[in-house]
PDB file of C-alpha atoms in Angstrom:
ATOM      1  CA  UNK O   1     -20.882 -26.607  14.910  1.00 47.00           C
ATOM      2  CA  UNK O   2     -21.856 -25.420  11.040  1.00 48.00           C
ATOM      3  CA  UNK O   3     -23.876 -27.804   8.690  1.00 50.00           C
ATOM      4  CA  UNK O   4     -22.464 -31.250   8.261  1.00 55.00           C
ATOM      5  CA  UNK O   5     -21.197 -30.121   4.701  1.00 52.00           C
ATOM      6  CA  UNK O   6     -20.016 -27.285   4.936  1.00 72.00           C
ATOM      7  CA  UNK O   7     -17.390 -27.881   7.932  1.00 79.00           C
ATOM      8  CA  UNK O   8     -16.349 -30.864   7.166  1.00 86.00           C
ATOM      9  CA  UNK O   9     -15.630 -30.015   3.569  1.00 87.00           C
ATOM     10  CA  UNK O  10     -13.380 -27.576   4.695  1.00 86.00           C
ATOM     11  CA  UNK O  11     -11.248 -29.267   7.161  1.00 88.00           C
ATOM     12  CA  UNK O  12     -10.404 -32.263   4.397  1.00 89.00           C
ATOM     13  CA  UNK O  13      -9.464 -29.883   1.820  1.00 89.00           C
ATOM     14  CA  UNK O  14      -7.632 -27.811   4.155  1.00 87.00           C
ATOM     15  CA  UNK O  15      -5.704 -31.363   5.527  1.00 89.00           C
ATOM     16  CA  UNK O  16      -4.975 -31.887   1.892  1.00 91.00           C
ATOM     17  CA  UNK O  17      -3.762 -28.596   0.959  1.00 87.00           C
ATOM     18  CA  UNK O  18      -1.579 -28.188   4.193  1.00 85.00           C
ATOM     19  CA  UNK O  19      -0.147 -32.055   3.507  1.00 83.00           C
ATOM     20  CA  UNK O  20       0.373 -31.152   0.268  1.00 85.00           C
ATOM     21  CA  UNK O  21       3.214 -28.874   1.456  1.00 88.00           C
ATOM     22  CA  UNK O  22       4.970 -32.137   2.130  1.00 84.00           C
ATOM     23  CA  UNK O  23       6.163 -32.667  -1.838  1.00 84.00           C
ATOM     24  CA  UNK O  24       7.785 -28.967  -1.530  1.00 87.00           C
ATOM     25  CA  UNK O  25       9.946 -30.063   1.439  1.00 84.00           C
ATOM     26  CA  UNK O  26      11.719 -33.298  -0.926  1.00 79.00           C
ATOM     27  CA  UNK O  27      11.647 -31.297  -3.904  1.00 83.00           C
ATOM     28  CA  UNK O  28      14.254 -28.852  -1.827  1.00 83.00           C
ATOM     29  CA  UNK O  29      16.043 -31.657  -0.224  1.00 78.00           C
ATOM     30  CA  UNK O  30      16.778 -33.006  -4.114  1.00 78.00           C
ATOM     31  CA  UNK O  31      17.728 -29.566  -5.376  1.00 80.00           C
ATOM     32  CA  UNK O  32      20.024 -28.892  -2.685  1.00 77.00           C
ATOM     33  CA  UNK O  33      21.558 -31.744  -0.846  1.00 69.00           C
ATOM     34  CA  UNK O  34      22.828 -32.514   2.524  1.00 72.00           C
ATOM     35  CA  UNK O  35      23.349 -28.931   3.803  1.00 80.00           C
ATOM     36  CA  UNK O  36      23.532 -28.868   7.803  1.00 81.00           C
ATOM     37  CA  UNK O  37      22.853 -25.413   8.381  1.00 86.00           C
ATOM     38  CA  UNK O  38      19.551 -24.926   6.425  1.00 85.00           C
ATOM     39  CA  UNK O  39      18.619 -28.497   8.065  1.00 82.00           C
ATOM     40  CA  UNK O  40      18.806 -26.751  11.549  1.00 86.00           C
ATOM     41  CA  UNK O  41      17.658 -24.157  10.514  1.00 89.00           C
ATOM     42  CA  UNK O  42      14.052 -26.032   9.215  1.00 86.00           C
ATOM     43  CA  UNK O  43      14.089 -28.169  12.039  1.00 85.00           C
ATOM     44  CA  UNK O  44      14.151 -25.368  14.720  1.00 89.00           C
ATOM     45  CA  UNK O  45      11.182 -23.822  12.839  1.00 91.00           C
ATOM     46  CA  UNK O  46       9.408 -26.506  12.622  1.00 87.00           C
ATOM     47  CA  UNK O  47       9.856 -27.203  16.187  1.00 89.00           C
ATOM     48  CA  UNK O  48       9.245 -23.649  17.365  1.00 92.00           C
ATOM     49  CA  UNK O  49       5.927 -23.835  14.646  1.00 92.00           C
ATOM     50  CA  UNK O  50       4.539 -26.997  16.516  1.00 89.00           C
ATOM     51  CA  UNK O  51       5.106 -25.894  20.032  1.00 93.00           C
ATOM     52  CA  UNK O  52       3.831 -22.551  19.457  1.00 93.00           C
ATOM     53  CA  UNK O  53       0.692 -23.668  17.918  1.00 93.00           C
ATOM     54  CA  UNK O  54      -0.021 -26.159  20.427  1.00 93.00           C
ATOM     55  CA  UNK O  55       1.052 -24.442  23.569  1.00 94.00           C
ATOM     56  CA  UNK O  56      -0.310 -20.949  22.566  1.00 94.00           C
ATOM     57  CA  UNK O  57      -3.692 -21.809  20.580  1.00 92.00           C
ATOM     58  CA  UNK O  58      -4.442 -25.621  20.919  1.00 93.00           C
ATOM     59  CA  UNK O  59      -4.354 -25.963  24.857  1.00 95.00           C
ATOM     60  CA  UNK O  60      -5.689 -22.449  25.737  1.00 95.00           C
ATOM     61  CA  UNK O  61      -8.751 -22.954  23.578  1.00 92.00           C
ATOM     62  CA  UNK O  62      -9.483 -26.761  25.524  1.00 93.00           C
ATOM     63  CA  UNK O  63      -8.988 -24.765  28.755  1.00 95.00           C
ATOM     64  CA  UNK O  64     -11.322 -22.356  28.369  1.00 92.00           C
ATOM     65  CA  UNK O  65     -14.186 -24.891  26.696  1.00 92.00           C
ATOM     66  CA  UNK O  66     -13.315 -27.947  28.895  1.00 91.00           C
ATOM     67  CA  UNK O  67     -11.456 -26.350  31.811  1.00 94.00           C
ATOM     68  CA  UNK O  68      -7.666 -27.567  33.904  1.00 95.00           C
ATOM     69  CA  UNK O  69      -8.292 -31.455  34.470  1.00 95.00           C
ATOM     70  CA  UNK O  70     -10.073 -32.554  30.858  1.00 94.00           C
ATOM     71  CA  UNK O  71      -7.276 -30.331  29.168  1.00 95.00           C
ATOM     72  CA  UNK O  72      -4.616 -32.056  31.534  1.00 96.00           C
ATOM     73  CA  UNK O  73      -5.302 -35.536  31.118  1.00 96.00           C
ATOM     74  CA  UNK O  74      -5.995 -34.944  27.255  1.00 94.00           C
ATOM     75  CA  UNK O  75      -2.596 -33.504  27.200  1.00 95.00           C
ATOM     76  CA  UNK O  76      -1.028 -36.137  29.255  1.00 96.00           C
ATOM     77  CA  UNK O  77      -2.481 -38.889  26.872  1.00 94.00           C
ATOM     78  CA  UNK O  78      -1.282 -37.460  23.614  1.00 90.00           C
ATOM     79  CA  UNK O  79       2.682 -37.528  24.500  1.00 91.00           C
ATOM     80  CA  UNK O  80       1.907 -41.004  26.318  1.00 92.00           C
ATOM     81  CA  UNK O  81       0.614 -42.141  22.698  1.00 87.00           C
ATOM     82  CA  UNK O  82       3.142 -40.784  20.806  1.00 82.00           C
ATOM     83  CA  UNK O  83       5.616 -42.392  23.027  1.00 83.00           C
ATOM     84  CA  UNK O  84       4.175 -45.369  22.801  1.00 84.00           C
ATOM     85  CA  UNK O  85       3.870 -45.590  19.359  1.00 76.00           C
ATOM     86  CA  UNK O  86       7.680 -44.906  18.997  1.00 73.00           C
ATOM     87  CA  UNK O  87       8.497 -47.944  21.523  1.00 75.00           C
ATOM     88  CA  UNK O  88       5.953 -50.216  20.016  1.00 73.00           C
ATOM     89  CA  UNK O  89       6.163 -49.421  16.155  1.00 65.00           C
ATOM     90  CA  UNK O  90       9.696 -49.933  14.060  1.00 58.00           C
ATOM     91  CA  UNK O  91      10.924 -46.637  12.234  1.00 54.00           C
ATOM     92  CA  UNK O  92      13.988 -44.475  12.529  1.00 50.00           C
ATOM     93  CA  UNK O  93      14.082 -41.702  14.164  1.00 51.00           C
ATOM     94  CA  UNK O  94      14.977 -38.576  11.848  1.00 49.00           C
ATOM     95  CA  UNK O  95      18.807 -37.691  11.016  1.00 48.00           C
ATOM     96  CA  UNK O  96      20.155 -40.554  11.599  1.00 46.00           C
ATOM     97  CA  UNK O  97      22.566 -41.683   9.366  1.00 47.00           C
ATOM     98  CA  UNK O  98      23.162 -44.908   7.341  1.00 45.00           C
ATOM     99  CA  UNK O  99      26.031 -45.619   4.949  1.00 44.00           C
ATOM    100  CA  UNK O 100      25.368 -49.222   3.331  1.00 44.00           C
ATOM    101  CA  UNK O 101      22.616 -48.881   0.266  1.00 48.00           C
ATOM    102  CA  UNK O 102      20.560 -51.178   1.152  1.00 52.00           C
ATOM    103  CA  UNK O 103      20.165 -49.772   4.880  1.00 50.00           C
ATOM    104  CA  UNK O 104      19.656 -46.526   3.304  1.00 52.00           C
ATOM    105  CA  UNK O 105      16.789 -47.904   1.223  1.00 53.00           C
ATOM    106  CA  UNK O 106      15.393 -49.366   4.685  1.00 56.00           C
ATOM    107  CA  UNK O 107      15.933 -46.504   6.525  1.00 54.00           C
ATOM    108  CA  UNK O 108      13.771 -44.537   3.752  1.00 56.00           C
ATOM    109  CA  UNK O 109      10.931 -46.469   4.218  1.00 59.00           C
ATOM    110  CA  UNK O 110      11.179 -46.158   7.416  1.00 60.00           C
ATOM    111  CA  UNK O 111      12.016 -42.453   8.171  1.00 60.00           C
ATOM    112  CA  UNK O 112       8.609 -41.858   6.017  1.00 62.00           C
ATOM    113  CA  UNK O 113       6.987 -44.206   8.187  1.00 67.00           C
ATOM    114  CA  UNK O 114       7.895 -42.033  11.190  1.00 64.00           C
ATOM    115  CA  UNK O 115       6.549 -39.360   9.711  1.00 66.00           C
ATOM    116  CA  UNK O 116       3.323 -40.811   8.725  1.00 70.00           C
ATOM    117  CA  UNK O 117       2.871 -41.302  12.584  1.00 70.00           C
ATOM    118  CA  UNK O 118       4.163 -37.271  13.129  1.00 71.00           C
ATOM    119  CA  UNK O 119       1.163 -36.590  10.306  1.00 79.00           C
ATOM    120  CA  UNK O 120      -1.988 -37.611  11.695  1.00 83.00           C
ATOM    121  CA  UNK O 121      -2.203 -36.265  15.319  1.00 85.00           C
ATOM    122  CA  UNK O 122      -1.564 -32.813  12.769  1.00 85.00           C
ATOM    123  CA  UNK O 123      -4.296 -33.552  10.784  1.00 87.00           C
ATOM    124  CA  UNK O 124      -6.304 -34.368  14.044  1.00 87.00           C
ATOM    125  CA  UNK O 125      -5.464 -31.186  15.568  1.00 89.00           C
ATOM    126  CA  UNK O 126      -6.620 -29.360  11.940  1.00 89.00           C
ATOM    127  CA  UNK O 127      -9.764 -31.195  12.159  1.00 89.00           C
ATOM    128  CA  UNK O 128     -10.979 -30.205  15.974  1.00 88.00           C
ATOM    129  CA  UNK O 129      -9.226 -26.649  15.731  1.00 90.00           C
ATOM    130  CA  UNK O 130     -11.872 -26.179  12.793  1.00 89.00           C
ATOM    131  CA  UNK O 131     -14.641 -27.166  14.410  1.00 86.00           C
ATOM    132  CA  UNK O 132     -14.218 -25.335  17.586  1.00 87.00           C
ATOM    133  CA  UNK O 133     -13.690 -22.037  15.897  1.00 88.00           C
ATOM    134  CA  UNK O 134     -12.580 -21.780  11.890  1.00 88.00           C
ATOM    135  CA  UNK O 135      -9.845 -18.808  12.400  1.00 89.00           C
ATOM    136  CA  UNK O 136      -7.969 -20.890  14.405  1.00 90.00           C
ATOM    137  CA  UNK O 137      -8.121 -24.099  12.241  1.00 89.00           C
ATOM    138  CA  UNK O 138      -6.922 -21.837   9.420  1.00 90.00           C
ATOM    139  CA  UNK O 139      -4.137 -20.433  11.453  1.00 91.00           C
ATOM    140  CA  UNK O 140      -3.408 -24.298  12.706  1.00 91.00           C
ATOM    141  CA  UNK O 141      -3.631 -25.440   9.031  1.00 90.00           C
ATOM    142  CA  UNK O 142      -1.551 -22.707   7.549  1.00 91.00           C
ATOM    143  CA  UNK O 143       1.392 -23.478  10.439  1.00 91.00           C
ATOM    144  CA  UNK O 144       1.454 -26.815   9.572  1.00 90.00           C
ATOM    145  CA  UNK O 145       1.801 -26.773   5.853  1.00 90.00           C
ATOM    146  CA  UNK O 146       4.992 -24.310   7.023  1.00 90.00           C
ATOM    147  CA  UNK O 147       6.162 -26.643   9.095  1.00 88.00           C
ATOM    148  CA  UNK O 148       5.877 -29.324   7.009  1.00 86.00           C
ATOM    149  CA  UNK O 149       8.371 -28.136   4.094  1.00 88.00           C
ATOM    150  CA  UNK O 150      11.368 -28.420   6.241  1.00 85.00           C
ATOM    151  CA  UNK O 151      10.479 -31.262   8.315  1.00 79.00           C
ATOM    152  CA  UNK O 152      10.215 -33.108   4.959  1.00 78.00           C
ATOM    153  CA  UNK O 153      13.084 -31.938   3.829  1.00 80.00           C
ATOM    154  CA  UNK O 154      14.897 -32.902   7.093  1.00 73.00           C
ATOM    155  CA  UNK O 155      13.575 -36.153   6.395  1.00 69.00           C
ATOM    156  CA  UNK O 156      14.241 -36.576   2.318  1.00 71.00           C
ATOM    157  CA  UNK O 157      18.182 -35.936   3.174  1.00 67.00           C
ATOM    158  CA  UNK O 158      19.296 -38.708   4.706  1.00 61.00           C
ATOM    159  CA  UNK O 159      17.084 -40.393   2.188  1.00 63.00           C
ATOM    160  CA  UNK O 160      18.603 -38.470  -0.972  1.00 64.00           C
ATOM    161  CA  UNK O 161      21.857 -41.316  -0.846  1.00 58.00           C
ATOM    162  CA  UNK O 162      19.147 -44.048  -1.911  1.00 57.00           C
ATOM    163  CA  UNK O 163      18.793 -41.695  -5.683  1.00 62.00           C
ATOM    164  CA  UNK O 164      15.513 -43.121  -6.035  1.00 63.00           C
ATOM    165  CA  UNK O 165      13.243 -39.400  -6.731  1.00 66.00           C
ATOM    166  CA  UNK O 166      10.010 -41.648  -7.481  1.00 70.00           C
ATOM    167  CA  UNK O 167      10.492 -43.583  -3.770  1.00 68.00           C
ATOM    168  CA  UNK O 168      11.256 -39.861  -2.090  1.00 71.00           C
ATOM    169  CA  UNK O 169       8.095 -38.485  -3.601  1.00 74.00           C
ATOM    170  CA  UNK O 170       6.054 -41.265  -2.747  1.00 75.00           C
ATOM    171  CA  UNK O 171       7.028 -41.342   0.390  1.00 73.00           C
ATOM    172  CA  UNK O 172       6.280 -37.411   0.574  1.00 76.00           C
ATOM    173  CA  UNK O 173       2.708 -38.320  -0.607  1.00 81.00           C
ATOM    174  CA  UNK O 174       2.032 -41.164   2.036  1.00 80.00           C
ATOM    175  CA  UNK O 175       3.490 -39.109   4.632  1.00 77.00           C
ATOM    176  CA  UNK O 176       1.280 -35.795   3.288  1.00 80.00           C
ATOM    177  CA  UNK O 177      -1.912 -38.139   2.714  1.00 86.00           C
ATOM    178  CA  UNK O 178      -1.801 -39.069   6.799  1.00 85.00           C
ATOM    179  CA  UNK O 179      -2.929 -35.919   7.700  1.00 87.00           C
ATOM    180  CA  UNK O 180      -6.316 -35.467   5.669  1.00 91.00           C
ATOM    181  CA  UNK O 181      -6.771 -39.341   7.390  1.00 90.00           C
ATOM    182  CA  UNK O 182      -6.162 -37.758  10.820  1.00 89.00           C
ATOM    183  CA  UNK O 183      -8.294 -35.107  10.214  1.00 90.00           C
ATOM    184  CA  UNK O 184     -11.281 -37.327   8.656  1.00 91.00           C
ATOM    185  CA  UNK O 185     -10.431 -39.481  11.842  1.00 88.00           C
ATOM    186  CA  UNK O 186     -11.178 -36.608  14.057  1.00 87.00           C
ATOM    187  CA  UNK O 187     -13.963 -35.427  12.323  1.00 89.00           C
ATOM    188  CA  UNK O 188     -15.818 -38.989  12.602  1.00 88.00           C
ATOM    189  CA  UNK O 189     -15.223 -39.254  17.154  1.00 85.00           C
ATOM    190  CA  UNK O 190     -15.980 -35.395  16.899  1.00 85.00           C
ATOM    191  CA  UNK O 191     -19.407 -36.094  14.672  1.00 83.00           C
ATOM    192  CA  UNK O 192     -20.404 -38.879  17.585  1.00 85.00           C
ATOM    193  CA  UNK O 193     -19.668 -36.430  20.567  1.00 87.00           C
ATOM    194  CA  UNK O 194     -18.855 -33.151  19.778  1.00 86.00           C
ATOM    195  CA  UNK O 195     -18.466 -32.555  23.454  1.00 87.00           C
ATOM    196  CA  UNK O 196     -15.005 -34.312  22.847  1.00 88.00           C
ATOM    197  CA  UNK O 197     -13.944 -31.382  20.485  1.00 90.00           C
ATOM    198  CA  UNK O 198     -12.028 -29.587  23.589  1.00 92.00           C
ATOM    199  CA  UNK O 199     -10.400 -32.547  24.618  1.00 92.00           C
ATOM    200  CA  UNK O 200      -9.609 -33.754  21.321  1.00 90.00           C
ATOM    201  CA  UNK O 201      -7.266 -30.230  20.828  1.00 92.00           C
ATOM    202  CA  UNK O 202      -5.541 -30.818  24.036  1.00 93.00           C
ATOM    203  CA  UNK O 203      -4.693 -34.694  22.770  1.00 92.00           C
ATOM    204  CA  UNK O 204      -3.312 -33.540  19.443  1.00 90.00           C
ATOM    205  CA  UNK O 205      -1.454 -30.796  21.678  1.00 92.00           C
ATOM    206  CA  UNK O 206       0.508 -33.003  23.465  1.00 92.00           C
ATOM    207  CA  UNK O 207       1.163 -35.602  20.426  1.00 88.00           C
ATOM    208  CA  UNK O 208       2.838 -32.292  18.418  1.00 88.00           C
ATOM    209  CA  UNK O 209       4.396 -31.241  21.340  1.00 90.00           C
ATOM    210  CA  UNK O 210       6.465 -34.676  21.942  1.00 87.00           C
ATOM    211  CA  UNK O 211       7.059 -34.966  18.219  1.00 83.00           C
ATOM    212  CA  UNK O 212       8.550 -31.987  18.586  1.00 84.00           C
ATOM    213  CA  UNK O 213      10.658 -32.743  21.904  1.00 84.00           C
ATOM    214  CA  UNK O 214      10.953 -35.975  21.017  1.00 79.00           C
ATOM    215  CA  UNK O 215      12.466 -36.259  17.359  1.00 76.00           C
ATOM    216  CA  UNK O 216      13.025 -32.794  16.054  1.00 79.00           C
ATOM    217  CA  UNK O 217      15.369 -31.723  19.095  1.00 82.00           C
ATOM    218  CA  UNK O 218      17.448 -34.252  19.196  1.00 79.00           C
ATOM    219  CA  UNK O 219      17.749 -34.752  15.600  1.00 74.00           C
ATOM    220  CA  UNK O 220      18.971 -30.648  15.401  1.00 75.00           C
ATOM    221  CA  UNK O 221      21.507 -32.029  18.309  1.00 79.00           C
ATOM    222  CA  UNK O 222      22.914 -34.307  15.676  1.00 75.00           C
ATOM    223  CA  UNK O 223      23.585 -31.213  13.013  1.00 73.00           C
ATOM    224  CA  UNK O 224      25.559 -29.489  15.743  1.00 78.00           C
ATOM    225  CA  UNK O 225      24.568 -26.440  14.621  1.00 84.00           C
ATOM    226  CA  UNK O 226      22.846 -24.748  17.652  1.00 88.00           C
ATOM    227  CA  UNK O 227      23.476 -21.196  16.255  1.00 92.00           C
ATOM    228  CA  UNK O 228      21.095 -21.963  13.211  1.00 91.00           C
ATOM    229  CA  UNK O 229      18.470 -23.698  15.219  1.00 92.00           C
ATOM    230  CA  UNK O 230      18.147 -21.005  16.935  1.00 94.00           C
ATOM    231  CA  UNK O 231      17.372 -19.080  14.275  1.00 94.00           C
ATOM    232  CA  UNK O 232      15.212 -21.561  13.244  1.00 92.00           C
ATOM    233  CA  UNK O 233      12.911 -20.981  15.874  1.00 93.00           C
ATOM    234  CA  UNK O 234      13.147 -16.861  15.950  1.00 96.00           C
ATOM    235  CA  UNK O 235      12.037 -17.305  12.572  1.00 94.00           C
ATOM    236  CA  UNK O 236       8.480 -19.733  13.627  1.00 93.00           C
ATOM    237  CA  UNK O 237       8.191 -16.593  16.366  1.00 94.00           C
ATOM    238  CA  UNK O 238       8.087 -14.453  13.569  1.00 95.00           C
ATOM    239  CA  UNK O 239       5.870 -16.506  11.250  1.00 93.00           C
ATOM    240  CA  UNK O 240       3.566 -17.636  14.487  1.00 93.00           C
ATOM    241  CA  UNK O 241       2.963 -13.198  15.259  1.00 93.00           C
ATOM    242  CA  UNK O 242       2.528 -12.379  10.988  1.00 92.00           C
ATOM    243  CA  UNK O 243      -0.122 -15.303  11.215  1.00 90.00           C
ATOM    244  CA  UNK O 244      -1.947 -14.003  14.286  1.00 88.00           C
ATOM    245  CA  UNK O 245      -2.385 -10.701  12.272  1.00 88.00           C
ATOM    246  CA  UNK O 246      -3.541 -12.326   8.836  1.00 86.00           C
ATOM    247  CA  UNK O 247      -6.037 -14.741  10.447  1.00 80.00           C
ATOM    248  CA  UNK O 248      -7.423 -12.619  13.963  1.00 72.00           C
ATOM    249  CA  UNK O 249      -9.722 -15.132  16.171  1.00 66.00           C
ATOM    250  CA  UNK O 250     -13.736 -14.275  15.466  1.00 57.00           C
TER     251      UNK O 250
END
């Protein structure tokens, strides 16, 4: 691991940069509106983004540092946390609708709450990606801050019927400020042990992985517009092989 500094530095302002991507994703929602195709569209990137990342970089790299069982059970306990968070915590999950204003303004709230606990296994995964190698927490950073736009945006149009722009925005900023506090978080248990680092990957791995499975495909369900999502997710393929060439592992 590099100088205290240095690496850790990095990691925070990469979190902030990538969460900053957040504000782009309601300022599109605002311009355009409640348009079902592009929100398919965004959502199957964003899911193929997140899967891709944490299938094809996150877990491989804990397997070959920590080997099949750590990796397993790391995985294992990330999608059990994220699950439980969803049963134990209030929030809504995204794309559902709401009619009456003052649901709408509750459902706000609580759609960005949602998100907030979407943000910081990301910023996790940032952090320990970093550490164990800084090509890939580049290449995990720069994903994210993709996939963020239209999972923002997925969440800001539901949320546009409240016409309140200074409540979307601050959501956007809560929601985009979790994931520097993930990644501080996993610099901090990393910092103690860094033998967790490996481990640590695989966790975040499975938390993306049943965000993904768990609120993005259903909500693209809801749109109805399979055709689009799955063009959503040819285009993360895409993205996922251009970034592979722009940031090669060292």
């Amino acid at each position: 691991m590099d100088s205290f500094p240095a690496s850790y530095l990095a990691v925070v302002l990469l979190a902030f940069l990538s969460g900053g991507t957040t504000l782009i994703g309601v300022a599109l929602a605002i311009a355009i509106g409640n348009n079902p195709k592009m929100t398919a569209m965004g959502i199957g990137f964003s899911t193929g983004i997140m899967m891709l990342i944490s299938l094809c970089e996150l877990v491989p790299e804990s397997l070959r540092i920590a080997g099949t069982d750590t990796t397993s059970l790391s995985v294992g306990l990330g999608a059990v946390m994220i699950l439980g968070l969803h049963i134990v915590i209030p929030h809504i999950h995204l794309g559902r609708e709401q009619t009456a204003p003052t649901v709408e303004l509750r459902a706000a709230y609580l759609i960005a709450f949602g998100l907030i606990l979407h943000d910081v296994p990301e910023g996790f995964a940032m952090a320990n990606a970093f550490l164990a190698s800084p090509s890939l927490g580049i290449l995990v950073a720069v994903a994210i801050a993709l996939h963020n736009i239209p999972e923002e945006f997925a969440m800001a149009v539901p949320a546009v019927a409240v016409k309140n722009r200074a409540l979307l925005f601050k959501a956007a900023i809560f929601s985009g400020l979790a994931e520097p506090a993930g990644a501080i978080l996993g610099l901090l248990v990393v910092h103690v042990n860094p033998a967790l680092n490996p481990a640590f990957m695989a966790f975040a791995a499975g938390a993306m992985v049943m965000v993904s499975l768990f609120e993005l495909v259903p909500m693209a369900r809801k749109f109805g517009r399979p055709g689009y999502f799955a063009l959503g997710l040819a285009a993360s393929g895409l993205v996922y092989l251009a970034l592979q060439l722009l940031v090669p592992e060292k």
